[in-house]
Amino acid sequence: MRLDRFLGQHRALGRRTVRRLLAAGRVTVDGRPVRDGHHPVDGFSRIVLDDEPLQGKQARYLMLHKPTGCVSATFDPRHPTVLDLIDGESDELHLAGRLDFNTTGLLLLTNDGHWSRRLTRPGGHWPKVYRVRTEDPIEDHYAATFAAGLHFRYEDLTTRPAVLETLGRYEARLTLSEGRYHHVKRLFGHFNNRVVALHRERIGPIVLDPALAPGQYRPLTDQEIHLCRQDPETPP
Ligand code: URA
């Protein structure tokens, strides 16, 4: 929403009055005076008129090291969810992406829907990096198949190129630029090779903090939050 419209609606002020308040520098957004009525604001913008706060919900952005054995959901009738790992107020949080029950690694939680939609929208293509361990040896020809894309029958689509870096006979790093249901397992499933351990190391510019043990979390830094607002095509 535009700042002038917010002020008009919030205070039932006429357009001329809003223009006058803005021109006089009496309105600040996130601590800075804003004179341009077109300035974009959302539910998290801290908007102050003179010394009076008009709104400013506290936005929260967390990175969690998801352990095995919990569901990436906000509610589950049978299993613990990742929200059970968050202390205090977690009601408003939702997940920016998901991991399977036994997958570990980086999971992002926030109450900022605009931010998470940008991060997870289908055309977004932020790279997601996984460590994979398989039941059978990973063969050399897998990489070319993953790079060319595989047909996923259920969605009737060809997957975007994925980059496979072999780290050992049974271990690899896989970079995806999309996230389909059971994506990694289905890619390896094409070769009847079962994924026995899966861990997400990175989403776009956000790397799982090595100081976090499974089940621990921390707030994102301002820089991490900001980097995710950029387009994936723009190198951070
Ligand atoms: N791909 C999978 O198969 N599982 C995950 O949890 C994430 C990606």
mmCIF file of C-alpha atoms and ligand atoms in Angstrom:
data_model
loop_
_atom_site.group_PDB
_atom_site.id
_atom_site.type_symbol
_atom_site.label_atom_id
_atom_site.label_comp_id
_atom_site.label_asym_id
_atom_site.label_seq_id
_atom_site.Cartn_x
_atom_site.Cartn_y
_atom_site.Cartn_z
ATOM 1 C CA MET A 1 0.000 0.000 0.000
ATOM 2 C CA ARG A 2 1.103 3.630 -0.532
ATOM 3 C CA LEU A 3 1.933 5.772 2.469
ATOM 4 C CA ASP A 4 -0.553 8.537 1.544
ATOM 5 C CA ARG A 5 -3.392 6.001 1.249
ATOM 6 C CA PHE A 6 -2.440 4.446 4.580
ATOM 7 C CA LEU A 7 -2.543 7.860 6.271
ATOM 8 C CA GLY A 8 -5.821 8.772 4.588
ATOM 9 C CA GLN A 9 -7.501 5.537 5.707
ATOM 10 C CA HIS A 10 -5.938 5.272 9.139
ATOM 11 C CA ARG A 11 -6.733 8.792 10.178
ATOM 12 C CA ALA A 12 -9.621 9.583 7.856
ATOM 13 C CA LEU A 13 -7.604 12.549 6.631
ATOM 14 C CA GLY A 14 -8.255 14.353 3.384
ATOM 15 C CA ARG A 15 -5.716 14.204 0.595
ATOM 16 C CA ARG A 16 -4.632 17.797 1.065
ATOM 17 C CA THR A 17 -3.987 17.309 4.786
ATOM 18 C CA VAL A 18 -1.955 14.158 4.083
ATOM 19 C CA ARG A 19 0.149 16.034 1.520
ATOM 20 C CA ARG A 20 0.759 18.838 4.035
ATOM 21 C CA LEU A 21 1.858 16.425 6.817
ATOM 22 C CA LEU A 22 4.216 14.667 4.445
ATOM 23 C CA ALA A 23 5.664 17.878 3.029
ATOM 24 C CA ALA A 24 6.339 19.134 6.559
ATOM 25 C CA GLY A 25 8.374 15.971 7.300
ATOM 26 C CA ARG A 26 6.062 15.008 10.162
ATOM 27 C CA VAL A 27 5.751 11.368 9.080
ATOM 28 C CA THR A 28 8.535 8.823 9.533
ATOM 29 C CA VAL A 29 8.695 5.276 8.208
ATOM 30 C CA ASP A 30 11.089 2.906 9.938
ATOM 31 C CA GLY A 31 12.769 5.855 11.600
ATOM 32 C CA ARG A 32 13.251 8.085 8.533
ATOM 33 C CA PRO A 33 11.117 11.057 7.465
ATOM 34 C CA VAL A 34 9.286 10.272 4.231
ATOM 35 C CA ARG A 35 7.807 13.059 2.097
ATOM 36 C CA ASP A 36 6.781 10.950 -0.878
ATOM 37 C CA GLY A 37 3.172 9.780 -0.608
ATOM 38 C CA HIS A 38 3.899 6.940 -3.062
ATOM 39 C CA HIS A 39 6.368 5.378 -0.629
ATOM 40 C CA PRO A 40 5.360 1.683 -0.224
ATOM 41 C CA VAL A 41 4.395 0.476 3.251
ATOM 42 C CA ASP A 42 3.086 -2.818 4.611
ATOM 43 C CA GLY A 43 1.922 -4.209 7.934
ATOM 44 C CA PHE A 44 5.457 -4.209 9.311
ATOM 45 C CA SER A 45 6.406 -0.635 8.404
ATOM 46 C CA ARG A 46 6.834 1.438 11.562
ATOM 47 C CA ILE A 47 4.841 4.556 10.753
ATOM 48 C CA VAL A 48 4.985 7.500 13.150
ATOM 49 C CA LEU A 49 3.142 10.818 12.881
ATOM 50 C CA ASP A 50 4.911 13.438 14.962
ATOM 51 C CA ASP A 51 5.689 11.296 18.022
ATOM 52 C CA GLU A 52 2.686 9.022 17.756
ATOM 53 C CA PRO A 53 3.201 5.480 16.418
ATOM 54 C CA LEU A 54 0.380 4.616 14.015
ATOM 55 C CA GLN A 55 1.393 1.020 13.377
ATOM 56 C CA GLY A 56 4.389 -1.292 13.310
ATOM 57 C CA LYS A 57 3.976 -4.978 13.946
ATOM 58 C CA GLN A 58 7.285 -6.586 14.861
ATOM 59 C CA ALA A 59 8.419 -8.750 11.939
ATOM 60 C CA ARG A 60 10.158 -12.018 12.833
ATOM 61 C CA TYR A 61 12.533 -14.023 10.688
ATOM 62 C CA LEU A 62 14.133 -17.194 12.066
ATOM 63 C CA MET A 63 16.479 -19.841 10.752
ATOM 64 C CA LEU A 64 15.988 -23.260 12.321
ATOM 65 C CA HIS A 65 18.231 -26.284 12.121
ATOM 66 C CA LYS A 66 15.447 -28.790 11.615
ATOM 67 C CA PRO A 67 16.118 -32.140 13.279
ATOM 68 C CA THR A 68 14.763 -35.465 12.029
ATOM 69 C CA GLY A 69 11.439 -36.676 13.368
ATOM 70 C CA CYS A 70 9.333 -33.536 13.136
ATOM 71 C CA VAL A 71 6.869 -32.245 10.606
ATOM 72 C CA SER A 72 7.278 -29.050 8.593
ATOM 73 C CA ALA A 73 3.809 -27.811 9.440
ATOM 74 C CA THR A 74 2.231 -25.510 11.965
ATOM 75 C CA PHE A 75 -0.072 -28.274 13.239
ATOM 76 C CA ASP A 76 -0.039 -32.059 13.116
ATOM 77 C CA PRO A 77 -2.384 -34.349 15.057
ATOM 78 C CA ARG A 78 0.240 -37.098 15.551
ATOM 79 C CA HIS A 79 3.778 -35.775 15.358
ATOM 80 C CA PRO A 80 5.729 -32.868 16.814
ATOM 81 C CA THR A 81 5.999 -29.927 14.445
ATOM 82 C CA VAL A 82 8.863 -27.513 13.917
ATOM 83 C CA LEU A 83 6.828 -24.845 15.741
ATOM 84 C CA ASP A 84 7.108 -26.936 18.920
ATOM 85 C CA LEU A 85 10.829 -26.131 18.856
ATOM 86 C CA ILE A 86 10.245 -22.378 19.026
ATOM 87 C CA ASP A 87 10.102 -20.821 22.508
ATOM 88 C CA GLY A 88 7.333 -18.388 23.402
ATOM 89 C CA GLU A 89 5.017 -16.783 20.887
ATOM 90 C CA SER A 90 5.060 -18.786 17.682
ATOM 91 C CA ASP A 91 1.404 -18.582 16.704
ATOM 92 C CA GLU A 92 1.892 -16.105 13.930
ATOM 93 C CA LEU A 93 4.861 -17.859 12.368
ATOM 94 C CA HIS A 94 4.636 -19.818 9.162
ATOM 95 C CA LEU A 95 7.184 -21.768 7.128
ATOM 96 C CA ALA A 96 8.971 -20.405 4.087
ATOM 97 C CA GLY A 97 9.377 -23.820 2.433
ATOM 98 C CA ARG A 98 9.282 -27.319 3.870
ATOM 99 C CA LEU A 99 11.458 -30.334 4.550
ATOM 100 C CA ASP A 100 10.384 -33.968 4.865
ATOM 101 C CA PHE A 101 9.919 -35.626 8.255
ATOM 102 C CA ASN A 102 13.423 -37.086 8.327
ATOM 103 C CA THR A 103 15.225 -34.362 6.383
ATOM 104 C CA THR A 104 17.460 -32.101 8.463
ATOM 105 C CA GLY A 105 18.873 -28.636 7.926
ATOM 106 C CA LEU A 106 17.905 -25.112 7.053
ATOM 107 C CA LEU A 107 14.284 -24.097 7.502
ATOM 108 C CA LEU A 108 13.064 -20.496 7.531
ATOM 109 C CA LEU A 109 10.141 -19.267 9.631
ATOM 110 C CA THR A 110 8.564 -15.833 9.587
ATOM 111 C CA ASN A 111 5.362 -13.881 10.207
ATOM 112 C CA ASP A 112 6.013 -11.758 7.100
ATOM 113 C CA GLY A 113 3.945 -13.313 4.330
ATOM 114 C CA HIS A 114 5.170 -10.885 1.728
ATOM 115 C CA TRP A 115 8.803 -11.828 2.399
ATOM 116 C CA SER A 116 8.181 -15.586 2.392
ATOM 117 C CA ARG A 117 6.085 -15.425 -0.780
ATOM 118 C CA ARG A 118 8.921 -13.692 -2.576
ATOM 119 C CA LEU A 119 11.340 -16.337 -1.378
ATOM 120 C CA THR A 120 9.207 -19.342 -2.270
ATOM 121 C CA ARG A 121 7.237 -18.204 -5.318
ATOM 122 C CA PRO A 122 7.375 -20.771 -8.149
ATOM 123 C CA GLY A 123 9.284 -18.494 -10.546
ATOM 124 C CA GLY A 124 11.717 -17.416 -7.827
ATOM 125 C CA HIS A 125 14.478 -19.951 -8.489
ATOM 126 C CA TRP A 126 16.630 -19.297 -5.442
ATOM 127 C CA PRO A 127 19.109 -22.198 -5.395
ATOM 128 C CA LYS A 128 18.570 -24.762 -2.642
ATOM 129 C CA VAL A 129 21.606 -26.794 -1.715
ATOM 130 C CA TYR A 130 21.342 -30.295 -0.204
ATOM 131 C CA ARG A 131 23.779 -32.884 1.106
ATOM 132 C CA VAL A 132 22.566 -36.321 0.077
ATOM 133 C CA ARG A 133 23.537 -39.818 1.220
ATOM 134 C CA THR A 134 22.281 -42.763 -0.803
ATOM 135 C CA GLU A 135 21.850 -46.499 -0.322
ATOM 136 C CA ASP A 136 23.721 -47.484 -3.510
ATOM 137 C CA PRO A 137 26.766 -45.875 -5.110
ATOM 138 C CA ILE A 138 26.192 -42.625 -7.009
ATOM 139 C CA GLU A 139 27.211 -43.212 -10.596
ATOM 140 C CA ASP A 140 28.939 -40.722 -12.892
ATOM 141 C CA HIS A 141 26.082 -40.516 -15.398
ATOM 142 C CA TYR A 142 23.586 -39.198 -12.784
ATOM 143 C CA ALA A 143 24.947 -35.657 -13.123
ATOM 144 C CA ALA A 144 24.117 -35.363 -16.829
ATOM 145 C CA THR A 145 20.590 -36.703 -16.262
ATOM 146 C CA PHE A 146 19.917 -34.256 -13.422
ATOM 147 C CA ALA A 147 21.353 -31.393 -15.497
ATOM 148 C CA ALA A 148 19.120 -32.251 -18.449
ATOM 149 C CA GLY A 149 16.018 -32.497 -16.227
ATOM 150 C CA LEU A 150 13.684 -35.403 -15.568
ATOM 151 C CA HIS A 151 10.027 -35.730 -16.356
ATOM 152 C CA PHE A 152 7.886 -35.734 -13.191
ATOM 153 C CA ARG A 153 4.762 -37.574 -14.237
ATOM 154 C CA TYR A 154 2.470 -36.371 -11.470
ATOM 155 C CA GLU A 155 3.031 -32.671 -12.260
ATOM 156 C CA ASP A 156 3.653 -33.394 -15.955
ATOM 157 C CA LEU A 157 6.743 -31.230 -16.115
ATOM 158 C CA THR A 158 10.439 -31.463 -16.760
ATOM 159 C CA THR A 159 12.541 -30.471 -13.791
ATOM 160 C CA ARG A 160 14.856 -27.485 -14.065
ATOM 161 C CA PRO A 161 18.576 -28.303 -14.384
ATOM 162 C CA ALA A 162 20.066 -29.526 -11.109
ATOM 163 C CA VAL A 163 23.790 -29.577 -10.356
ATOM 164 C CA LEU A 164 25.254 -32.726 -8.803
ATOM 165 C CA GLU A 165 28.676 -32.635 -7.186
ATOM 166 C CA THR A 166 29.861 -36.056 -6.057
ATOM 167 C CA LEU A 167 31.570 -36.013 -2.668
ATOM 168 C CA GLY A 168 32.092 -39.766 -2.200
ATOM 169 C CA ARG A 169 30.708 -43.077 -3.443
ATOM 170 C CA TYR A 170 27.464 -42.588 -1.524
ATOM 171 C CA GLU A 171 27.513 -38.871 -0.903
ATOM 172 C CA ALA A 172 26.821 -35.800 -3.030
ATOM 173 C CA ARG A 173 25.864 -32.147 -2.937
ATOM 174 C CA LEU A 174 22.847 -31.298 -5.072
ATOM 175 C CA THR A 175 21.773 -27.788 -6.061
ATOM 176 C CA LEU A 176 18.170 -27.316 -7.165
ATOM 177 C CA SER A 177 16.576 -24.171 -8.449
ATOM 178 C CA GLU A 178 13.034 -25.245 -7.624
ATOM 179 C CA GLY A 179 11.381 -27.288 -4.926
ATOM 180 C CA ARG A 180 8.895 -29.986 -5.921
ATOM 181 C CA TYR A 181 7.356 -32.527 -3.529
ATOM 182 C CA HIS A 182 10.088 -35.062 -2.510
ATOM 183 C CA HIS A 183 12.197 -33.514 -5.235
ATOM 184 C CA VAL A 184 15.588 -34.943 -4.277
ATOM 185 C CA LYS A 185 14.232 -38.408 -3.487
ATOM 186 C CA ARG A 186 12.416 -38.563 -6.796
ATOM 187 C CA LEU A 187 15.533 -37.564 -8.755
ATOM 188 C CA PHE A 188 17.550 -40.370 -7.166
ATOM 189 C CA GLY A 189 14.505 -42.628 -7.346
ATOM 190 C CA HIS A 190 14.811 -42.437 -11.129
ATOM 191 C CA PHE A 191 17.910 -44.650 -10.692
ATOM 192 C CA ASN A 192 16.235 -46.757 -7.980
ATOM 193 C CA ASN A 193 18.758 -45.367 -5.560
ATOM 194 C CA ARG A 194 17.191 -44.597 -2.206
ATOM 195 C CA VAL A 195 18.112 -41.420 -0.318
ATOM 196 C CA VAL A 196 19.022 -42.478 3.220
ATOM 197 C CA ALA A 197 19.956 -39.039 4.592
ATOM 198 C CA LEU A 198 19.137 -35.557 3.367
ATOM 199 C CA HIS A 199 20.263 -32.237 4.779
ATOM 200 C CA ARG A 200 19.610 -28.710 3.451
ATOM 201 C CA GLU A 201 22.666 -26.489 3.719
ATOM 202 C CA ARG A 202 21.510 -23.324 1.989
ATOM 203 C CA ILE A 203 18.602 -21.415 0.469
ATOM 204 C CA GLY A 204 19.793 -18.674 -1.869
ATOM 205 C CA PRO A 205 21.983 -16.309 0.134
ATOM 206 C CA ILE A 206 21.141 -17.910 3.514
ATOM 207 C CA VAL A 207 23.506 -20.591 4.764
ATOM 208 C CA LEU A 208 22.621 -22.731 7.789
ATOM 209 C CA ASP A 209 24.618 -21.351 10.705
ATOM 210 C CA PRO A 210 27.133 -24.052 11.742
ATOM 211 C CA ALA A 211 26.739 -22.904 15.368
ATOM 212 C CA LEU A 212 23.156 -24.212 15.402
ATOM 213 C CA ALA A 213 22.729 -27.800 16.595
ATOM 214 C CA PRO A 214 19.669 -29.730 15.340
ATOM 215 C CA GLY A 215 16.596 -28.218 16.999
ATOM 216 C CA GLN A 216 18.229 -24.821 17.607
ATOM 217 C CA TYR A 217 17.331 -21.575 15.866
ATOM 218 C CA ARG A 218 18.323 -17.922 15.700
ATOM 219 C CA PRO A 219 16.921 -14.711 14.211
ATOM 220 C CA LEU A 220 18.135 -13.829 10.735
ATOM 221 C CA THR A 221 20.482 -10.878 10.544
ATOM 222 C CA ASP A 222 19.315 -7.682 8.832
ATOM 223 C CA GLN A 223 21.630 -8.507 5.968
ATOM 224 C CA GLU A 224 20.176 -12.001 5.497
ATOM 225 C CA ILE A 225 16.637 -10.587 5.517
ATOM 226 C CA HIS A 226 17.576 -7.943 2.998
ATOM 227 C CA LEU A 227 19.407 -10.329 0.632
ATOM 228 C CA CYS A 228 16.291 -12.459 0.318
ATOM 229 C CA ARG A 229 14.327 -9.436 -0.881
ATOM 230 C CA GLN A 230 16.526 -9.188 -3.953
ATOM 231 C CA ASP A 231 15.921 -11.085 -7.171
ATOM 232 C CA PRO A 232 17.762 -14.398 -7.425
ATOM 233 C CA GLU A 233 19.224 -13.251 -10.740
ATOM 234 C CA THR A 234 20.956 -10.358 -8.964
ATOM 235 C CA PRO A 235 24.147 -11.741 -7.423
ATOM 236 C CA PRO A 236 24.129 -10.918 -3.691
HETATM 237 N N1 URA B 1 13.645 -33.109 -1.479
HETATM 238 C C1 URA B 1 13.177 -34.180 -0.799
HETATM 239 O O1 URA B 1 13.004 -35.253 -1.351
HETATM 240 N N2 URA B 1 12.908 -34.008 0.520
HETATM 241 C C2 URA B 1 13.116 -32.848 1.196
HETATM 242 O O2 URA B 1 12.866 -32.764 2.396
HETATM 243 C C3 URA B 1 13.599 -31.749 0.455
HETATM 244 C C4 URA B 1 13.855 -31.899 -0.878
#
